[in-house]
Amino acid sequence: MPDPPLKTLPVWDHHSSVQALGLSAPRRISSAGNFGSSATRESETENMDDEEKKLHDKINMIRMNFLRLVYRLGQSLDESAVAQVLYRLALAEGTRNSKTTRLFSLDTAFQTAKKLEEDGKEEIDFSCTILVIGRTGVGKSTTINSIFGEDKVPTDAFRPATSMVRVTTGIVDGVKLRVIDTPGLRPSVMEQRTNRKFLSSVKKFMKKFPPDIIFYVDRMDTCSRDTNNLPLLESITSNLGTSIWFNVNVALTHASSAPPEGPSGSPLPYETLVSHRSQAVQNSIRQAAGDMRLMNQVVLVENHPHADGINAATRCCPMGRVGSL
Ligand SMILES: Nc1nc2c(ncn2[C@@H]2O[C@H](COP(=O)(O)OP(=O)(O)OP(=O)(O)O)[C@@H](O)[C@H]2O)c(=O)[nH]1
Ligand SMILES: [Mg+2]
Protein backbone atom coordinates (compact mmCIF):
# COMPACT_ATOMS: atom_id res chain seq x y z
CA MET A 1 0.00 0.00 0.00
CA PRO A 2 1.44 3.42 -0.88
CA ASP A 3 1.86 5.93 1.93
CA PRO A 4 -0.86 8.43 2.64
CA PRO A 5 0.06 11.92 1.49
CA LEU A 6 1.45 14.18 4.20
CA LYS A 7 -0.96 16.78 5.50
CA THR A 8 1.59 19.11 6.96
CA LEU A 9 5.34 19.03 7.10
CA PRO A 10 7.48 19.33 10.18
CA VAL A 11 9.49 22.46 10.74
CA TRP A 12 13.22 21.91 10.89
CA ASP A 13 13.67 22.91 14.50
CA HIS A 14 14.81 21.57 17.85
CA HIS A 15 11.99 19.06 17.89
CA SER A 16 12.58 17.93 14.36
CA SER A 17 12.21 14.23 13.82
CA VAL A 18 15.23 14.10 11.58
CA GLN A 19 17.95 12.23 13.39
CA ALA A 20 21.56 11.60 12.59
CA LEU A 21 23.51 8.47 13.35
CA GLY A 22 27.28 8.73 13.80
CA LEU A 23 28.38 5.47 12.22
CA SER A 24 31.69 6.75 11.00
CA ALA A 25 32.59 9.05 13.84
CA PRO A 26 36.31 9.51 14.08
CA ARG A 27 38.34 9.84 17.26
CA ARG A 28 36.55 12.41 19.43
CA ILE A 29 38.24 15.72 19.98
CA SER A 30 38.03 16.79 23.58
CA SER A 31 37.67 20.49 24.26
CA ALA A 32 41.05 22.14 24.08
CA GLY A 33 42.84 18.84 24.67
CA ASN A 34 44.01 18.03 21.18
CA PHE A 35 44.77 21.60 20.34
CA GLY A 36 46.78 22.72 23.34
CA SER A 37 45.39 25.03 25.97
CA SER A 38 46.38 28.48 24.80
CA ALA A 39 44.47 30.74 22.48
CA THR A 40 46.17 32.01 19.34
CA ARG A 41 49.22 34.03 20.26
CA GLU A 42 50.47 36.83 18.10
CA SER A 43 54.09 35.84 18.59
CA GLU A 44 53.43 32.34 17.27
CA THR A 45 51.53 33.46 14.17
CA GLU A 46 54.45 35.78 13.47
CA ASN A 47 56.56 32.69 12.85
CA MET A 48 54.33 31.57 10.02
CA ASP A 49 55.01 32.35 6.41
CA ASP A 50 52.31 33.94 4.25
CA GLU A 51 50.87 30.67 3.06
CA GLU A 52 50.66 29.27 6.60
CA LYS A 53 49.00 32.42 7.88
CA LYS A 54 46.48 32.31 5.05
CA LEU A 55 45.59 28.69 5.85
CA HIS A 56 45.42 29.46 9.57
CA ASP A 57 43.05 32.41 9.00
CA LYS A 58 40.88 30.47 6.57
CA ILE A 59 40.46 27.48 8.89
CA ASN A 60 39.77 29.77 11.85
CA MET A 61 37.10 31.58 9.88
CA ILE A 62 35.41 28.32 8.80
CA ARG A 63 35.64 26.96 12.34
CA MET A 64 34.16 30.11 13.87
CA ASN A 65 31.22 30.03 11.43
CA PHE A 66 30.74 26.36 12.19
CA LEU A 67 30.88 26.89 15.97
CA ARG A 68 28.31 29.66 15.67
CA LEU A 69 26.04 27.26 13.82
CA VAL A 70 26.62 24.59 16.46
CA TYR A 71 25.55 27.07 19.14
CA ARG A 72 22.65 28.40 17.04
CA LEU A 73 21.28 24.91 16.46
CA GLY A 74 21.54 23.99 20.14
CA GLN A 75 24.19 21.34 19.55
CA SER A 76 27.10 20.59 21.83
CA LEU A 77 30.79 20.14 21.10
CA ASP A 78 30.55 16.56 22.32
CA GLU A 79 28.15 15.41 19.62
CA SER A 80 29.91 13.16 17.19
CA ALA A 81 28.85 15.00 14.00
CA VAL A 82 30.25 18.19 15.51
CA ALA A 83 33.41 16.46 16.69
CA GLN A 84 33.82 14.95 13.24
CA VAL A 85 33.76 18.31 11.47
CA LEU A 86 36.16 19.82 14.02
CA TYR A 87 38.44 16.84 13.65
CA ARG A 88 38.51 17.23 9.88
CA LEU A 89 39.25 20.93 10.20
CA ALA A 90 42.08 20.12 12.58
CA LEU A 91 43.35 17.53 10.09
CA ALA A 92 43.18 19.99 7.21
CA GLU A 93 45.18 22.42 9.26
CA GLY A 94 47.44 19.89 10.96
CA THR A 95 48.44 17.87 7.95
CA ARG A 96 49.49 21.01 6.14
CA ASN A 97 51.10 22.72 9.07
CA SER A 98 51.75 21.33 12.52
CA LYS A 99 52.46 24.79 13.95
CA THR A 100 48.91 26.09 13.53
CA THR A 101 47.15 23.27 15.39
CA ARG A 102 49.11 24.03 18.54
CA LEU A 103 47.69 27.54 18.64
CA PHE A 104 44.05 26.76 18.93
CA SER A 105 41.77 26.42 21.94
CA LEU A 106 38.37 25.02 21.13
CA ASP A 107 36.83 26.24 24.39
CA THR A 108 37.96 29.79 23.79
CA ALA A 109 36.71 29.69 20.21
CA PHE A 110 33.33 28.32 21.30
CA GLN A 111 32.96 31.11 23.88
CA THR A 112 33.72 33.66 21.15
CA ALA A 113 31.19 32.00 18.85
CA LYS A 114 28.56 32.11 21.62
CA LYS A 115 29.22 35.80 22.22
CA LEU A 116 28.97 36.64 18.51
CA GLU A 117 25.66 34.79 18.31
CA GLU A 118 24.30 36.43 21.45
CA ASP A 119 25.34 39.89 20.26
CA GLY A 120 23.70 39.10 16.93
CA LYS A 121 25.68 41.82 15.18
CA GLU A 122 27.66 40.16 12.43
CA GLU A 123 25.60 37.72 10.39
CA ILE A 124 27.57 34.74 9.21
CA ASP A 125 27.98 34.47 5.50
CA PHE A 126 27.39 30.77 5.15
CA SER A 127 25.77 28.96 2.27
CA CYS A 128 25.46 25.32 1.43
CA THR A 129 24.48 23.33 -1.64
CA ILE A 130 22.84 19.96 -1.06
CA LEU A 131 22.33 17.33 -3.76
CA VAL A 132 19.66 14.68 -3.16
CA ILE A 133 19.73 11.45 -5.16
CA GLY A 134 18.21 7.98 -4.86
CA ARG A 135 15.54 5.56 -5.99
CA THR A 136 12.11 6.82 -7.01
CA GLY A 137 9.53 7.15 -4.23
CA VAL A 138 11.91 6.93 -1.28
CA GLY A 139 11.07 10.45 -0.09
CA LYS A 140 13.75 12.71 -1.60
CA SER A 141 11.41 15.59 -2.38
CA THR A 142 9.52 15.20 0.90
CA THR A 143 12.83 15.40 2.79
CA ILE A 144 13.65 18.63 0.94
CA ASN A 145 10.28 20.04 1.99
CA SER A 146 11.02 18.98 5.58
CA ILE A 147 14.37 20.77 5.48
CA PHE A 148 12.70 24.00 4.36
CA GLY A 149 9.64 23.50 6.53
CA GLU A 150 7.34 24.19 3.59
CA ASP A 151 6.13 22.57 0.37
CA LYS A 152 8.77 23.75 -2.07
CA VAL A 153 8.82 20.75 -4.42
CA PRO A 154 6.05 18.37 -5.50
CA THR A 155 5.75 14.91 -3.98
CA ASP A 156 3.52 11.98 -4.80
CA ALA A 157 2.46 8.88 -2.91
CA PHE A 158 1.54 6.90 -6.02
CA ARG A 159 3.83 7.80 -8.92
CA PRO A 160 7.17 9.47 -9.61
CA ALA A 161 6.73 13.15 -8.81
CA THR A 162 10.05 14.62 -9.87
CA SER A 163 10.58 14.41 -13.62
CA MET A 164 13.53 16.77 -13.95
CA VAL A 165 16.35 18.18 -11.86
CA ARG A 166 15.13 21.17 -9.89
CA VAL A 167 17.06 23.66 -7.80
CA THR A 168 15.34 25.15 -4.75
CA THR A 169 16.73 27.86 -2.51
CA GLY A 170 15.84 29.23 0.90
CA ILE A 171 17.22 30.22 4.27
CA VAL A 172 17.15 27.80 7.19
CA ASP A 173 18.48 28.85 10.59
CA GLY A 174 20.26 31.75 8.91
CA VAL A 175 22.05 29.49 6.45
CA LYS A 176 21.49 29.99 2.74
CA LEU A 177 20.58 26.63 1.29
CA ARG A 178 20.48 25.56 -2.30
CA VAL A 179 19.00 22.09 -2.67
CA ILE A 180 19.11 20.10 -5.90
CA ASP A 181 16.19 17.68 -6.18
CA THR A 182 16.60 14.96 -8.78
CA PRO A 183 14.29 12.53 -10.60
CA GLY A 184 14.03 9.19 -8.83
CA LEU A 185 16.31 6.50 -10.20
CA ARG A 186 14.82 3.23 -11.37
CA PRO A 187 15.97 -0.03 -9.77
CA SER A 188 15.57 -2.48 -12.64
CA VAL A 189 18.46 -3.39 -14.95
CA MET A 190 16.14 -2.70 -17.92
CA GLU A 191 15.67 0.91 -16.84
CA GLN A 192 19.30 1.96 -16.60
CA ARG A 193 19.04 3.89 -19.87
CA THR A 194 16.49 6.16 -18.16
CA ASN A 195 18.86 6.48 -15.20
CA ARG A 196 21.70 7.47 -17.53
CA LYS A 197 19.56 10.27 -18.94
CA PHE A 198 18.65 11.53 -15.46
CA LEU A 199 22.21 11.24 -14.19
CA SER A 200 23.68 13.11 -17.13
CA SER A 201 21.37 15.98 -16.25
CA VAL A 202 22.39 15.68 -12.55
CA LYS A 203 26.03 15.87 -13.64
CA LYS A 204 25.41 19.15 -15.48
CA PHE A 205 23.80 20.65 -12.38
CA MET A 206 26.66 19.40 -10.21
CA LYS A 207 29.08 21.27 -12.47
CA LYS A 208 27.05 24.45 -12.20
CA PHE A 209 26.37 24.10 -8.46
CA PRO A 210 29.06 21.91 -6.87
CA PRO A 211 27.39 20.25 -3.88
CA ASP A 212 28.78 20.59 -0.36
CA ILE A 213 26.61 17.74 0.91
CA ILE A 214 25.19 14.80 -1.02
CA PHE A 215 22.35 12.72 0.35
CA TYR A 216 21.76 9.27 -1.06
CA VAL A 217 18.20 8.59 0.10
CA ASP A 218 16.66 5.20 0.77
CA ARG A 219 13.89 3.95 3.04
CA MET A 220 14.40 2.56 6.48
CA ASP A 221 11.46 0.17 6.13
CA THR A 222 12.32 -1.41 2.80
CA CYS A 223 13.37 -4.78 4.19
CA SER A 224 10.29 -6.66 2.98
CA ARG A 225 9.92 -4.87 -0.32
CA ASP A 226 13.58 -4.23 -0.90
CA THR A 227 14.68 -4.34 -4.46
CA ASN A 228 18.19 -4.93 -5.62
CA ASN A 229 19.57 -1.43 -5.90
CA LEU A 230 22.94 -2.47 -7.26
CA PRO A 231 22.21 -1.63 -10.95
CA LEU A 232 21.02 1.82 -9.85
CA LEU A 233 24.04 2.37 -7.61
CA GLU A 234 26.40 1.22 -10.35
CA SER A 235 24.76 3.67 -12.74
CA ILE A 236 25.51 6.42 -10.23
CA THR A 237 29.16 5.31 -10.11
CA SER A 238 29.56 5.12 -13.87
CA ASN A 239 27.81 8.42 -14.57
CA LEU A 240 28.95 10.57 -11.65
CA GLY A 241 32.28 8.89 -10.86
CA THR A 242 33.44 6.70 -7.97
CA SER A 243 34.54 9.72 -5.94
CA ILE A 244 30.93 10.74 -5.38
CA TRP A 245 30.61 7.98 -2.79
CA PHE A 246 33.27 9.52 -0.59
CA ASN A 247 31.03 12.55 -0.10
CA VAL A 248 27.73 10.79 0.31
CA ASN A 249 25.60 10.76 3.45
CA VAL A 250 22.94 8.07 3.52
CA ALA A 251 19.50 9.36 4.53
CA LEU A 252 16.99 6.69 5.60
CA THR A 253 13.43 7.97 5.47
CA HIS A 254 10.39 6.47 7.21
CA ALA A 255 12.67 6.23 10.23
CA SER A 256 9.88 5.75 12.72
CA SER A 257 8.59 2.61 11.02
CA ALA A 258 7.85 -0.24 13.38
CA PRO A 259 10.55 -2.91 13.29
CA PRO A 260 9.53 -6.25 11.74
CA GLU A 261 9.36 -9.45 13.75
CA GLY A 262 12.63 -11.17 14.53
CA PRO A 263 13.27 -14.95 14.64
CA SER A 264 11.69 -15.19 18.12
CA GLY A 265 8.41 -13.77 16.85
CA SER A 266 8.69 -10.49 18.73
CA PRO A 267 9.63 -7.23 17.00
CA LEU A 268 13.33 -6.62 16.49
CA PRO A 269 14.78 -3.91 18.72
CA TYR A 270 14.74 -0.58 16.91
CA GLU A 271 18.52 -0.31 17.21
CA THR A 272 18.87 -3.65 15.41
CA LEU A 273 16.63 -2.47 12.58
CA VAL A 274 18.72 0.69 12.17
CA SER A 275 21.92 -1.24 12.25
CA HIS A 276 20.74 -3.88 9.72
CA ARG A 277 19.37 -1.30 7.34
CA SER A 278 22.42 0.95 7.57
CA GLN A 279 24.73 -2.00 6.98
CA ALA A 280 22.67 -3.23 4.01
CA VAL A 281 22.78 0.16 2.28
CA GLN A 282 26.43 0.67 3.22
CA ASN A 283 27.37 -2.71 1.75
CA SER A 284 25.60 -1.98 -1.54
CA ILE A 285 27.38 1.36 -1.75
CA ARG A 286 30.70 -0.32 -1.05
CA GLN A 287 30.07 -2.78 -3.87
CA ALA A 288 29.06 -0.04 -6.28
CA ALA A 289 32.08 2.04 -5.33
CA GLY A 290 34.43 -0.96 -5.39
CA ASP A 291 35.80 0.02 -1.99
CA MET A 292 34.92 -2.24 0.91
CA ARG A 293 36.35 0.16 3.51
CA LEU A 294 33.98 3.01 2.67
CA MET A 295 32.13 4.48 5.66
CA ASN A 296 29.23 6.81 4.96
CA GLN A 297 27.44 8.86 7.55
CA VAL A 298 23.88 7.63 8.08
CA VAL A 299 21.07 10.06 8.85
CA LEU A 300 17.63 8.94 9.97
CA VAL A 301 14.74 10.95 8.57
CA GLU A 302 11.08 10.85 9.48
CA ASN A 303 9.08 13.18 7.28
CA HIS A 304 5.65 12.29 8.57
CA PRO A 305 4.64 14.95 11.10
CA HIS A 306 2.58 12.58 13.22
CA ALA A 307 4.75 9.52 13.04
CA ASP A 308 5.48 7.58 16.23
CA GLY A 309 8.79 6.12 17.25
CA ILE A 310 10.82 9.28 17.28
CA ASN A 311 11.83 8.59 20.86
CA ALA A 312 13.30 5.32 19.75
CA ALA A 313 15.16 7.14 17.00
CA THR A 314 16.42 9.69 19.48
CA ARG A 315 17.64 7.01 21.85
CA CYS A 316 19.43 5.23 19.10
CA CYS A 317 20.93 8.27 17.44
CA PRO A 318 22.55 10.50 19.97
CA MET A 319 23.85 12.88 17.34
CA GLY A 320 20.61 14.78 17.00
CA ARG A 321 19.13 16.57 14.07
CA VAL A 322 20.07 16.64 10.43
CA GLY A 323 20.83 20.28 11.06
CA SER A 324 23.95 19.16 12.81
CA LEU A 325 25.46 17.92 9.56
N1 LIG B 1 5.48 8.07 6.55
C1 LIG B 1 6.39 8.66 5.79
N2 LIG B 1 6.12 8.94 4.50
C2 LIG B 1 7.08 9.54 3.76
C3 LIG B 1 8.35 9.84 4.29
N3 LIG B 1 9.10 10.40 3.31
C4 LIG B 1 8.33 10.43 2.22
N4 LIG B 1 7.12 9.90 2.46
C5 LIG B 1 6.03 9.71 1.51
O1 LIG B 1 6.54 8.95 0.41
C6 LIG B 1 5.91 9.33 -0.81
C7 LIG B 1 6.96 9.61 -1.89
O2 LIG B 1 7.72 10.73 -1.52
P1 LIG B 1 8.47 11.66 -2.57
O3 LIG B 1 9.18 12.69 -1.78
O4 LIG B 1 7.59 12.12 -3.66
O5 LIG B 1 9.53 10.62 -3.16
P2 LIG B 1 10.72 10.93 -4.17
O6 LIG B 1 11.89 10.14 -3.71
O7 LIG B 1 10.94 12.38 -4.34
O8 LIG B 1 10.15 10.29 -5.50
P3 LIG B 1 10.56 10.67 -7.03
O9 LIG B 1 10.25 12.09 -7.24
O10 LIG B 1 9.78 9.74 -7.88
O11 LIG B 1 12.01 10.37 -7.14
C8 LIG B 1 5.06 10.56 -0.47
O12 LIG B 1 3.73 10.14 -0.33
C9 LIG B 1 5.57 11.02 0.89
O13 LIG B 1 4.55 11.60 1.65
C10 LIG B 1 8.62 9.53 5.68
O14 LIG B 1 9.70 9.76 6.23
N5 LIG B 1 7.60 8.94 6.37
MG1 LIG C 1 10.81 13.63 -5.97
Tab-separated table of N, CA, C and O in Angstrom, residues 3-9 137-146 150-163 166 181 303:
chain	number	residue	atom	x	y	z
A	3	ASP	N	2.051	5.115	0.734
A	3	ASP	CA	1.860	5.928	1.935
A	3	ASP	C	0.790	6.981	1.713
A	3	ASP	O	0.620	7.466	0.612
A	4	PRO	N	0.085	7.335	2.790
A	4	PRO	CA	-0.862	8.435	2.643
A	4	PRO	C	-0.087	9.730	2.438
A	4	PRO	O	1.021	9.865	2.947
A	5	PRO	N	-0.662	10.680	1.675
A	5	PRO	CA	0.058	11.924	1.487
A	5	PRO	C	0.208	12.671	2.812
A	5	PRO	O	-0.647	12.548	3.694
A	6	LEU	N	1.256	13.433	2.960
A	6	LEU	CA	1.453	14.183	4.198
A	6	LEU	C	0.502	15.362	4.217
A	6	LEU	O	0.308	16.033	3.226
A	7	LYS	N	-0.063	15.623	5.391
A	7	LYS	CA	-0.958	16.778	5.503
A	7	LYS	C	-0.139	18.033	5.737
A	7	LYS	O	-0.268	19.025	5.077
A	8	THR	N	0.712	17.968	6.721
A	8	THR	CA	1.587	19.111	6.965
A	8	THR	C	2.998	18.588	7.109
A	8	THR	O	3.201	17.404	7.313
A	9	LEU	N	3.950	19.473	6.998
A	9	LEU	CA	5.340	19.027	7.097
A	9	LEU	C	5.974	19.604	8.345
A	9	LEU	O	5.666	20.704	8.758
A	137	GLY	N	10.522	7.399	-5.279
A	137	GLY	CA	9.534	7.152	-4.234
A	137	GLY	C	10.067	6.984	-2.829
A	137	GLY	O	9.301	6.712	-1.902
A	138	VAL	N	11.361	7.166	-2.627
A	138	VAL	CA	11.914	6.931	-1.277
A	138	VAL	C	11.726	8.133	-0.343
A	138	VAL	O	11.955	8.024	0.863
A	139	GLY	N	11.334	9.276	-0.935
A	139	GLY	CA	11.069	10.447	-0.092
A	139	GLY	C	12.102	11.568	-0.232
A	139	GLY	O	12.276	12.367	0.688
A	140	LYS	N	12.739	11.651	-1.391
A	140	LYS	CA	13.747	12.711	-1.599
A	140	LYS	C	13.098	14.092	-1.524
A	140	LYS	O	13.543	14.966	-0.782
A	141	SER	N	12.037	14.264	-2.322
A	141	SER	CA	11.412	15.590	-2.376
A	141	SER	C	10.758	15.936	-1.040
A	141	SER	O	10.815	17.087	-0.588
A	142	THR	N	10.161	14.942	-0.391
A	142	THR	CA	9.524	15.201	0.903
A	142	THR	C	10.568	15.636	1.923
A	142	THR	O	10.319	16.519	2.749
A	143	THR	N	11.755	15.016	1.865
A	143	THR	CA	12.832	15.396	2.786
A	143	THR	C	13.248	16.853	2.537
A	143	THR	O	13.490	17.615	3.478
A	144	ILE	N	13.298	17.233	1.269
A	144	ILE	CA	13.651	18.626	0.940
A	144	ILE	C	12.607	19.569	1.538
A	144	ILE	O	12.933	20.590	2.147
A	145	ASN	N	11.336	19.202	1.397
A	145	ASN	CA	10.282	20.044	1.990
A	145	ASN	C	10.420	20.102	3.509
A	145	ASN	O	10.168	21.146	4.117
A	146	SER	N	10.822	18.984	4.121
A	146	SER	CA	11.024	18.985	5.578
A	146	SER	C	12.171	19.917	5.963
A	146	SER	O	12.090	20.624	6.958
A	150	GLU	N	8.476	23.805	4.438
A	150	GLU	CA	7.337	24.189	3.590
A	150	GLU	C	7.359	23.365	2.303
A	150	GLU	O	8.397	22.813	1.931
A	151	ASP	N	6.219	23.340	1.620
A	151	ASP	CA	6.126	22.572	0.370
A	151	ASP	C	6.793	23.323	-0.771
A	151	ASP	O	6.164	24.111	-1.460
A	152	LYS	N	8.041	23.046	-1.004
A	152	LYS	CA	8.767	23.753	-2.069
A	152	LYS	C	8.765	22.941	-3.362
A	152	LYS	O	8.833	23.494	-4.440
A	153	VAL	N	8.772	21.608	-3.222
A	153	VAL	CA	8.823	20.755	-4.421
A	153	VAL	C	7.689	19.727	-4.347
A	153	VAL	O	7.267	19.331	-3.260
A	154	PRO	N	7.178	19.312	-5.516
A	154	PRO	CA	6.051	18.369	-5.496
A	154	PRO	C	6.457	16.959	-5.059
A	154	PRO	O	7.578	16.523	-5.318
A	155	THR	N	5.533	16.299	-4.398
A	155	THR	CA	5.752	14.906	-3.980
A	155	THR	C	4.525	14.095	-4.406
A	155	THR	O	3.489	14.674	-4.740
A	156	ASP	N	4.669	12.799	-4.417
A	156	ASP	CA	3.517	11.980	-4.802
A	156	ASP	C	3.611	10.610	-4.152
A	156	ASP	O	4.671	9.976	-4.163
A	157	ALA	N	2.470	10.179	-3.602
A	157	ALA	CA	2.464	8.881	-2.912
A	157	ALA	C	2.350	7.728	-3.898
A	157	ALA	O	2.648	6.581	-3.556
A	158	PHE	N	1.888	8.006	-5.116
A	158	PHE	CA	1.543	6.903	-6.019
A	158	PHE	C	2.420	6.765	-7.254
A	158	PHE	O	2.534	5.702	-7.820
A	159	ARG	N	2.999	7.876	-7.699
A	159	ARG	CA	3.826	7.795	-8.922
A	159	ARG	C	5.004	8.750	-8.797
A	159	ARG	O	4.991	9.628	-7.937
A	160	PRO	N	6.014	8.572	-9.667
A	160	PRO	CA	7.168	9.471	-9.606
A	160	PRO	C	6.729	10.933	-9.740
A	160	PRO	O	5.960	11.277	-10.632
A	161	ALA	N	7.176	11.756	-8.821
A	161	ALA	CA	6.728	13.152	-8.812
A	161	ALA	C	7.749	14.086	-9.441
A	161	ALA	O	7.393	15.131	-9.971
A	162	THR	N	9.003	13.713	-9.382
A	162	THR	CA	10.046	14.622	-9.874
A	162	THR	C	10.526	14.129	-11.229
A	162	THR	O	11.136	13.060	-11.330
A	163	SER	N	10.226	14.895	-12.283
A	163	SER	CA	10.581	14.410	-13.625
A	163	SER	C	11.846	15.065	-14.154
A	163	SER	O	12.408	14.621	-15.138
A	166	ARG	N	15.706	19.880	-10.270
A	166	ARG	CA	15.126	21.165	-9.892
A	166	ARG	C	15.923	21.747	-8.723
A	166	ARG	O	16.211	21.040	-7.756
A	181	ASP	N	17.043	18.878	-6.177
A	181	ASP	CA	16.193	17.679	-6.179
A	181	ASP	C	16.374	16.996	-7.533
A	181	ASP	O	16.561	17.668	-8.550
A	303	ASN	N	9.743	12.006	7.856
A	303	ASN	CA	9.075	13.179	7.285
A	303	ASN	C	7.625	13.300	7.694
A	303	ASN	O	7.018	14.343	7.490
